[in-house]
Backbone as CSV, one residue per row, in Angstrom:
resi,resn,N_x,N_y,N_z,CA_x,CA_y,CA_z,C_x,C_y,C_z
1,VAL,12.298,72.551,-9.628,12.111,71.861,-10.880,11.960,72.921,-11.958
2,THR,12.723,72.818,-13.006,12.640,73.759,-14.110,11.974,73.084,-15.291
3,GLN,11.189,73.863,-16.026,10.474,73.296,-17.166,11.477,72.645,-18.105
4,GLY,11.327,71.338,-18.284,12.301,70.650,-19.104,11.722,69.466,-19.842
5,THR,10.419,69.297,-19.825,9.831,68.149,-20.500,9.772,68.339,-22.003
6,GLY,9.868,69.587,-22.467,9.734,69.859,-23.891,8.281,69.878,-24.329
7,LEU,7.366,69.538,-23.422,5.948,69.516,-23.749,5.168,70.553,-22.949
8,GLY,5.855,71.562,-22.415,5.180,72.657,-21.757,4.819,72.440,-20.304
9,ALA,5.451,71.506,-19.620,5.159,71.284,-18.203,6.445,70.994,-17.446
10,ALA,6.497,71.453,-16.204,7.644,71.120,-15.362,7.608,69.642,-14.997
11,VAL,6.406,69.119,-14.692,6.214,67.701,-14.390,5.101,67.187,-15.290
12,LEU,5.384,66.138,-16.048,4.415,65.592,-16.994,4.206,64.115,-16.702
13,LEU,2.940,63.727,-16.484,2.602,62.327,-16.235,1.904,61.759,-17.466
14,SER,2.273,60.541,-17.840,1.626,59.893,-18.978,1.491,58.408,-18.683
15,GLY,0.682,57.735,-19.468,0.492,56.305,-19.254,-0.172,56.040,-17.926
16,ARG,0.391,55.115,-17.142,-0.156,54.784,-15.825,0.823,55.256,-14.760
17,SER,0.309,56.064,-13.829,1.109,56.564,-12.718,0.411,56.186,-11.422
18,THR,1.127,55.537,-10.512,0.564,55.115,-9.243,1.437,55.613,-8.100
19,SER,0.805,56.190,-7.107,1.479,56.658,-5.889,2.601,57.650,-6.176
20,ALA,2.390,58.549,-7.122,3.384,59.579,-7.428,3.192,60.777,-6.503
21,GLN,4.284,61.486,-6.232,4.229,62.674,-5.393,5.044,63.790,-6.027
22,VAL,4.459,64.986,-6.045,5.176,66.205,-6.393,4.977,67.088,-5.169
23,VAL,5.971,67.109,-4.280,5.806,67.733,-2.974,6.965,68.684,-2.691
24,GLY,6.633,69.896,-2.251,7.634,70.853,-1.795,8.553,71.379,-2.876
25,CYS,8.053,71.503,-4.090,8.894,71.976,-5.202,8.563,73.418,-5.565
26,ARG,9.537,74.094,-6.134,9.310,75.392,-6.757,9.405,75.123,-8.245
27,LEU,8.257,75.132,-8.907,8.187,74.802,-10.330,8.429,76.081,-11.118
28,THR,9.703,76.348,-11.423,10.102,77.625,-12.012,10.479,77.473,-13.478
29,GLY,10.727,78.621,-14.086,11.141,78.628,-15.477,9.999,78.367,-16.435
30,LEU,8.777,78.463,-15.932,7.637,78.172,-16.783,7.388,79.306,-17.760
31,GLN,7.119,78.936,-19.003,6.721,79.913,-19.996,5.267,80.262,-19.742
32,SER,4.766,81.313,-20.367,3.366,81.690,-20.158,2.425,80.593,-20.644
33,SER,2.906,79.692,-21.497,2.060,78.595,-21.975,2.367,77.284,-21.258
34,GLY,3.235,77.317,-20.246,3.627,76.097,-19.553,2.749,75.787,-18.364
35,ASP,2.789,74.540,-17.910,2.036,74.094,-16.743,3.004,73.623,-15.673
36,GLY,2.548,73.636,-14.412,3.349,73.096,-13.328,3.347,71.578,-13.359
37,VAL,2.177,70.968,-13.122,2.001,69.517,-13.170,0.902,69.234,-14.183
38,SER,1.191,68.398,-15.166,0.240,68.140,-16.234,0.170,66.651,-16.545
39,MET,-0.973,66.209,-17.053,-1.168,64.829,-17.473,-1.506,64.788,-18.954
40,LEU,-0.906,63.869,-19.676,-1.253,63.712,-21.084,-2.642,63.089,-21.194
41,SER,-3.311,63.366,-22.288,-4.626,62.783,-22.539,-4.535,61.263,-22.489
42,GLY,-5.456,60.643,-21.767,-5.475,59.197,-21.652,-4.688,58.640,-20.480
43,ALA,-4.026,59.507,-19.725,-3.252,59.040,-18.570,-4.177,58.441,-17.515
44,VAL,-3.702,57.419,-16.834,-4.424,56.806,-15.717,-3.595,57.095,-14.469
45,VAL,-4.141,57.923,-13.579,-3.381,58.397,-12.427,-4.099,57.985,-11.144
46,GLU,-3.386,57.247,-10.291,-3.939,56.797,-9.017,-3.039,57.264,-7.878
47,SER,-3.646,57.777,-6.824,-2.937,58.177,-5.600,-1.830,59.192,-5.868
48,LEU,-2.146,60.223,-6.641,-1.195,61.311,-6.898,-1.361,62.378,-5.825
49,GLU,-0.249,62.859,-5.292,-0.281,63.974,-4.352,0.556,65.104,-4.929
50,VAL,-0.086,66.270,-5.105,0.590,67.488,-5.535,0.429,68.454,-4.372
51,ALA,1.482,68.646,-3.567,1.337,69.378,-2.311,2.516,70.306,-2.026
52,ARG,2.193,71.430,-1.400,3.177,72.400,-0.916,4.154,72.850,-2.002
53,ASN,3.652,73.027,-3.210,4.476,73.501,-4.312,4.206,74.981,-4.567
54,VAL,5.165,75.642,-5.197,5.003,77.022,-5.630,5.141,77.044,-7.147
55,VAL,4.136,77.597,-7.815,4.176,77.802,-9.266,4.104,79.314,-9.465
56,PRO,5.250,79.977,-9.689,5.269,81.431,-9.658,4.699,82.142,-10.872
57,ALA,4.721,81.562,-12.040,4.235,82.306,-13.206,3.906,81.385,-14.371
58,GLY,3.275,80.275,-14.103,2.921,79.353,-15.178,1.539,79.636,-15.720
59,ASN,1.170,78.931,-16.775,-0.161,79.058,-17.330,-1.166,78.407,-16.394
60,ARG,-0.886,77.172,-15.963,-1.748,76.452,-15.023,-0.839,75.741,-14.030
61,GLY,-1.246,75.702,-12.774,-0.452,75.004,-11.780,-0.654,73.506,-11.842
62,PHE,-1.907,73.085,-12.059,-2.256,71.668,-12.140,-3.254,71.520,-13.262
63,VAL,-3.016,70.577,-14.170,-3.967,70.359,-15.262,-4.118,68.873,-15.536
64,ALA,-5.369,68.437,-15.614,-5.699,67.061,-15.997,-6.800,67.141,-17.045
65,VAL,-6.500,66.739,-18.258,-7.476,66.772,-19.350,-7.586,65.374,-19.932
66,SER,-8.794,64.843,-19.977,-9.057,63.498,-20.515,-8.199,62.440,-19.830
67,ALA,-8.123,62.512,-18.517,-7.352,61.549,-17.732,-8.291,60.820,-16.782
68,THR,-7.901,59.623,-16.373,-8.646,58.883,-15.368,-7.961,59.116,-14.028
69,LEU,-8.681,59.738,-13.099,-8.112,60.116,-11.813,-8.786,59.343,-10.688
70,THR,-7.992,58.780,-9.807,-8.499,58.119,-8.604,-7.592,58.507,-7.451
71,GLY,-8.165,59.086,-6.416,-7.380,59.441,-5.242,-6.343,60.515,-5.492
72,VAL,-6.668,61.516,-6.308,-5.731,62.600,-6.603,-5.979,63.746,-5.631
73,ARG,-4.905,64.209,-5.001,-4.986,65.300,-4.028,-4.101,66.455,-4.493
74,VAL,-4.703,67.635,-4.630,-3.980,68.854,-4.969,-4.152,69.765,-3.754
75,VAL,-3.141,69.831,-2.896,-3.302,70.513,-1.607,-2.124,71.440,-1.287
76,ARG,-2.448,72.561,-0.633,-1.482,73.514,-0.099,-0.463,74.010,-1.124
77,ASN,-0.918,74.330,-2.318,-0.051,74.878,-3.354,-0.270,76.378,-3.477
78,ASN,0.748,77.093,-3.934,0.664,78.520,-4.193,0.869,78.692,-5.695
79,ILE,-0.208,79.073,-6.402,-0.188,79.110,-7.872,-0.504,80.525,-8.345
80,THR,0.383,81.073,-9.164,0.134,82.359,-9.804,0.118,82.120,-11.303
81,THR,-1.012,82.412,-11.940,-1.119,82.164,-13.383,-0.772,83.422,-14.161
82,SER,-0.197,83.229,-15.333,0.109,84.359,-16.203,-0.528,84.183,-17.568
83,GLY,-1.119,83.032,-17.831,-1.752,82.783,-19.118,-3.259,82.970,-19.056
84,ALA,-3.952,82.443,-20.044,-5.395,82.623,-20.148,-6.187,81.491,-19.509
85,SER,-5.527,80.438,-19.039,-6.229,79.292,-18.472,-6.235,79.351,-16.949
86,ALA,-7.134,78.573,-16.341,-7.279,78.554,-14.893,-6.059,77.947,-14.211
87,GLY,-5.808,78.359,-12.972,-4.669,77.864,-12.208,-4.767,76.385,-11.894
88,VAL,-5.966,75.899,-11.603,-6.230,74.478,-11.411,-7.284,74.104,-12.425
89,THR,-6.954,73.195,-13.348,-7.859,72.823,-14.429,-8.005,71.314,-14.498
90,ALA,-9.237,70.846,-14.514,-9.501,69.425,-14.725,-10.718,69.322,-15.628
91,SER,-10.576,68.622,-16.720,-11.719,68.440,-17.610,-11.762,67.010,-18.117
92,THR,-12.951,66.502,-18.233,-13.232,65.167,-18.739,-12.439,64.105,-17.996
93,TRP,-12.401,64.195,-16.673,-11.731,63.143,-15.928,-12.756,62.088,-15.566
94,ILE,-12.311,60.868,-15.499,-13.200,59.739,-15.226,-12.707,59.081,-13.953
95,GLY,-13.537,59.063,-12.950,-13.116,58.484,-11.683,-14.315,57.956,-10.929
96,PRO,-14.087,57.396,-9.757,-15.193,56.869,-8.964,-16.044,58.009,-8.407
97,ALA,-17.204,57.661,-7.885,-18.135,58.673,-7.380,-17.561,59.469,-6.223
98,THR,-16.667,58.888,-5.458,-16.021,59.626,-4.371,-14.518,59.403,-4.442
99,GLY,-13.796,60.349,-3.926,-12.346,60.201,-3.836,-11.594,60.349,-5.135
100,SER,-12.215,60.923,-6.142,-11.540,61.031,-7.414,-10.611,62.242,-7.466
101,LEU,-11.077,63.432,-7.032,-10.247,64.633,-7.099,-10.530,65.506,-5.874
102,PHE,-9.491,65.782,-5.100,-9.596,66.561,-3.879,-8.683,67.764,-4.016
103,VAL,-9.251,68.984,-3.967,-8.493,70.215,-4.129,-8.711,71.049,-2.868
104,ALA,-7.652,71.263,-2.074,-7.837,71.959,-0.806,-6.637,72.813,-0.418
105,ASN,-6.942,73.885,0.306,-5.925,74.751,0.903,-4.928,75.314,-0.103
106,ASN,-5.384,75.605,-1.312,-4.522,76.199,-2.321,-4.741,77.708,-2.365
107,PHE,-3.731,78.422,-2.796,-3.831,79.858,-2.993,-3.576,80.106,-4.472
108,VAL,-4.594,80.590,-5.184,-4.509,80.765,-6.630,-4.728,82.237,-6.964
109,ILE,-3.771,82.824,-7.676,-3.900,84.208,-8.138,-3.922,84.194,-9.659
110,GLY,-4.867,84.905,-10.259,-4.907,85.042,-11.711,-6.225,84.593,-12.293
111,ARG,-6.267,83.360,-12.800,-7.412,82.911,-13.588,-8.353,81.958,-12.857
112,GLY,-8.161,81.691,-11.593,-9.105,80.878,-10.838,-8.955,79.386,-11.087
113,MET,-10.098,78.647,-10.952,-10.115,77.198,-11.107,-11.233,76.809,-12.058
114,SER,-11.022,75.739,-12.831,-12.019,75.290,-13.792,-12.153,73.782,-13.746
115,PHE,-13.394,73.308,-13.617,-13.668,71.871,-13.580,-14.807,71.573,-14.543
116,THR,-14.524,70.863,-15.611,-15.556,70.444,-16.554,-15.380,68.956,-16.787
117,GLN,-16.471,68.253,-17.001,-16.350,66.815,-17.113,-17.492,66.211,-17.922
118,THR,-17.331,64.929,-18.240,-18.385,64.208,-18.922,-19.346,63.643,-17.891
119,THR,-20.449,63.087,-18.339,-21.447,62.550,-17.411,-20.920,61.348,-16.635
120,THR,-19.843,60.723,-17.097,-19.292,59.571,-16.380,-18.361,59.988,-15.249
121,SER,-18.049,61.272,-15.165,-17.109,61.749,-14.160,-17.831,62.156,-12.884
122,ALA,-17.181,61.970,-11.770,-17.765,62.373,-10.494,-16.685,62.477,-9.447
123,GLY,-17.078,62.969,-8.275,-16.163,62.963,-7.146,-15.216,64.134,-7.094
124,LEU,-15.740,65.345,-6.904,-14.909,66.543,-6.803,-15.160,67.185,-5.445
125,GLU,-14.078,67.411,-4.694,-14.167,68.092,-3.416,-13.224,69.293,-3.458
126,VAL,-13.771,70.491,-3.194,-12.998,71.730,-3.239,-13.178,72.421,-1.891
127,TYR,-12.161,72.346,-1.035,-12.247,72.840,0.338,-11.140,73.851,0.648
128,HIS,-11.480,74.907,1.364,-10.521,75.825,1.994,-9.502,76.440,1.032
129,ASN,-9.913,76.751,-0.187,-9.019,77.398,-1.144,-9.241,78.904,-1.112
130,SER,-8.213,79.674,-1.423,-8.317,81.123,-1.591,-8.002,81.425,-3.047
131,VAL,-8.964,82.050,-3.724,-8.803,82.340,-5.149,-9.000,83.839,-5.363
132,LEU,-7.988,84.496,-5.900,-8.047,85.912,-6.226,-7.884,86.032,-7.737
133,THR,-8.947,86.442,-8.428,-8.850,86.567,-9.880,-8.388,87.968,-10.250
134,THR,-7.696,88.043,-11.374,-7.248,89.331,-11.890,-7.796,89.502,-13.293
135,GLY,-7.995,90.724,-13.704,-8.518,90.996,-15.034,-10.028,91.154,-15.036
136,THR,-10.578,91.319,-16.220,-12.011,91.527,-16.410,-12.652,90.243,-16.913
137,ASN,-13.879,89.971,-16.468,-14.643,88.791,-16.895,-13.946,87.471,-16.547
138,VAL,-13.321,87.413,-15.400,-12.638,86.201,-14.960,-13.405,85.629,-13.775
139,ASP,-13.823,84.367,-13.880,-14.584,83.710,-12.826,-13.640,83.023,-11.843
140,ALA,-14.030,82.992,-10.556,-13.206,82.344,-9.542,-13.213,80.830,-9.708
141,ILE,-14.381,80.242,-9.918,-14.474,78.797,-10.131,-15.545,78.525,-11.180
142,VAL,-15.205,77.674,-12.130,-16.120,77.310,-13.214,-16.429,75.826,-13.080
143,LEU,-17.706,75.486,-13.087,-18.129,74.091,-12.968,-18.922,73.682,-14.209
144,GLY,-18.313,72.947,-15.105,-19.016,72.319,-16.222,-19.618,73.225,-17.262
145,THR,-18.934,74.292,-17.642,-19.521,75.203,-18.619,-18.806,75.221,-19.963
146,SER,-17.868,74.321,-20.188,-17.207,74.332,-21.493,-18.160,73.782,-22.543
147,SER,-17.900,74.111,-23.754,-18.775,73.709,-24.858,-18.970,72.197,-24.890
148,GLY,-20.214,71.762,-24.819,-20.536,70.349,-24.923,-20.360,69.551,-23.654
149,SER,-19.980,70.189,-22.548,-19.761,69.420,-21.330,-21.030,69.350,-20.497
150,ALA,-21.122,68.317,-19.714,-22.258,68.124,-18.817,-21.957,68.799,-17.485
151,PRO,-22.973,69.031,-16.657,-22.709,69.587,-15.332,-21.799,68.664,-14.530
152,VAL,-21.025,69.246,-13.649,-20.148,68.470,-12.790,-21.006,67.717,-11.780
153,ASN,-20.743,66.433,-11.610,-21.504,65.590,-10.704,-20.806,65.460,-9.359
154,SER,-21.570,65.301,-8.292,-21.045,64.988,-6.969,-19.957,65.974,-6.534
155,VAL,-20.333,67.259,-6.427,-19.387,68.308,-6.057,-19.626,68.730,-4.615
156,ARG,-18.537,68.916,-3.896,-18.611,69.460,-2.543,-17.703,70.683,-2.482
157,LEU,-18.300,71.847,-2.235,-17.553,73.087,-2.038,-17.707,73.475,-0.574
158,LYS,-16.599,73.798,0.098,-16.690,74.121,1.516,-15.596,75.114,1.912
159,ASN,-16.002,76.199,2.571,-15.091,77.175,3.175,-14.020,77.698,2.222
160,ASN,-14.410,78.055,1.005,-13.493,78.663,0.049,-13.658,80.176,0.101
161,ILE,-12.611,80.903,-0.244,-12.677,82.356,-0.358,-12.439,82.699,-1.820
162,PHE,-13.423,83.347,-2.440,-13.323,83.747,-3.841,-13.416,85.267,-3.928
163,VAL,-12.407,85.908,-4.512,-12.416,87.342,-4.731,-12.282,87.555,-6.235
164,VAL,-13.279,88.236,-6.829,-13.285,88.402,-8.282,-13.158,89.869,-8.664
165,GLY,-12.639,90.085,-9.874,-12.482,91.434,-10.402,-13.736,91.901,-11.122
166,VAL,-13.578,92.882,-11.994,-14.682,93.493,-12.730,-15.389,92.464,-13.606
167,SER,-16.684,92.368,-13.479,-17.552,91.515,-14.285,-17.268,90.010,-14.121
168,GLY,-16.507,89.642,-13.123,-16.251,88.221,-12.866,-17.334,87.642,-11.980
169,ARG,-17.501,86.324,-12.033,-18.483,85.646,-11.190,-17.731,84.806,-10.170
170,THR,-18.343,84.666,-8.994,-17.736,83.838,-7.953,-17.779,82.382,-8.363
171,ILE,-18.976,81.876,-8.671,-19.143,80.501,-9.130,-19.941,80.524,-10.416
172,ALA,-19.385,79.972,-11.472,-20.067,79.899,-12.762,-20.431,78.456,-13.041
173,VAL,-21.728,78.206,-13.221,-22.194,76.836,-13.476,-22.825,76.799,-14.845
């Protein structure tokens, strides 16, 4: 899949998306400001699977900002970031207490992962990921530290490998 949405993403979801799959793709041609899979603000996404994809040089491999997520799985992806944002980014998502966002078995090189949300958001599971950050002051995983955001609720972290560079933190809360 080559970046062709005109909005900076190889795959862009908007409105209501149910049972969508982005599986086994090489999301290439991304500009440094482009994303692999992205959701427009206000999107309602149910049962999305983003699996076994390669994002060789995008800004973010997966991004959900101000979206309602239920049953979203981001699994077994290889993401290399070249921009200033995290490889897997989710902020202000609104979902049920469990099963809202599952991130597992991903390999992320560059800017790590970032999860920030409102107090109404919950249900984050981050399992078996390998994150190698590059640069100075880059955190492997950020949980709820953006300006004005509340702490991330109902988080499960299990068997992740985080390798950070100079002055980076493994987990920033």
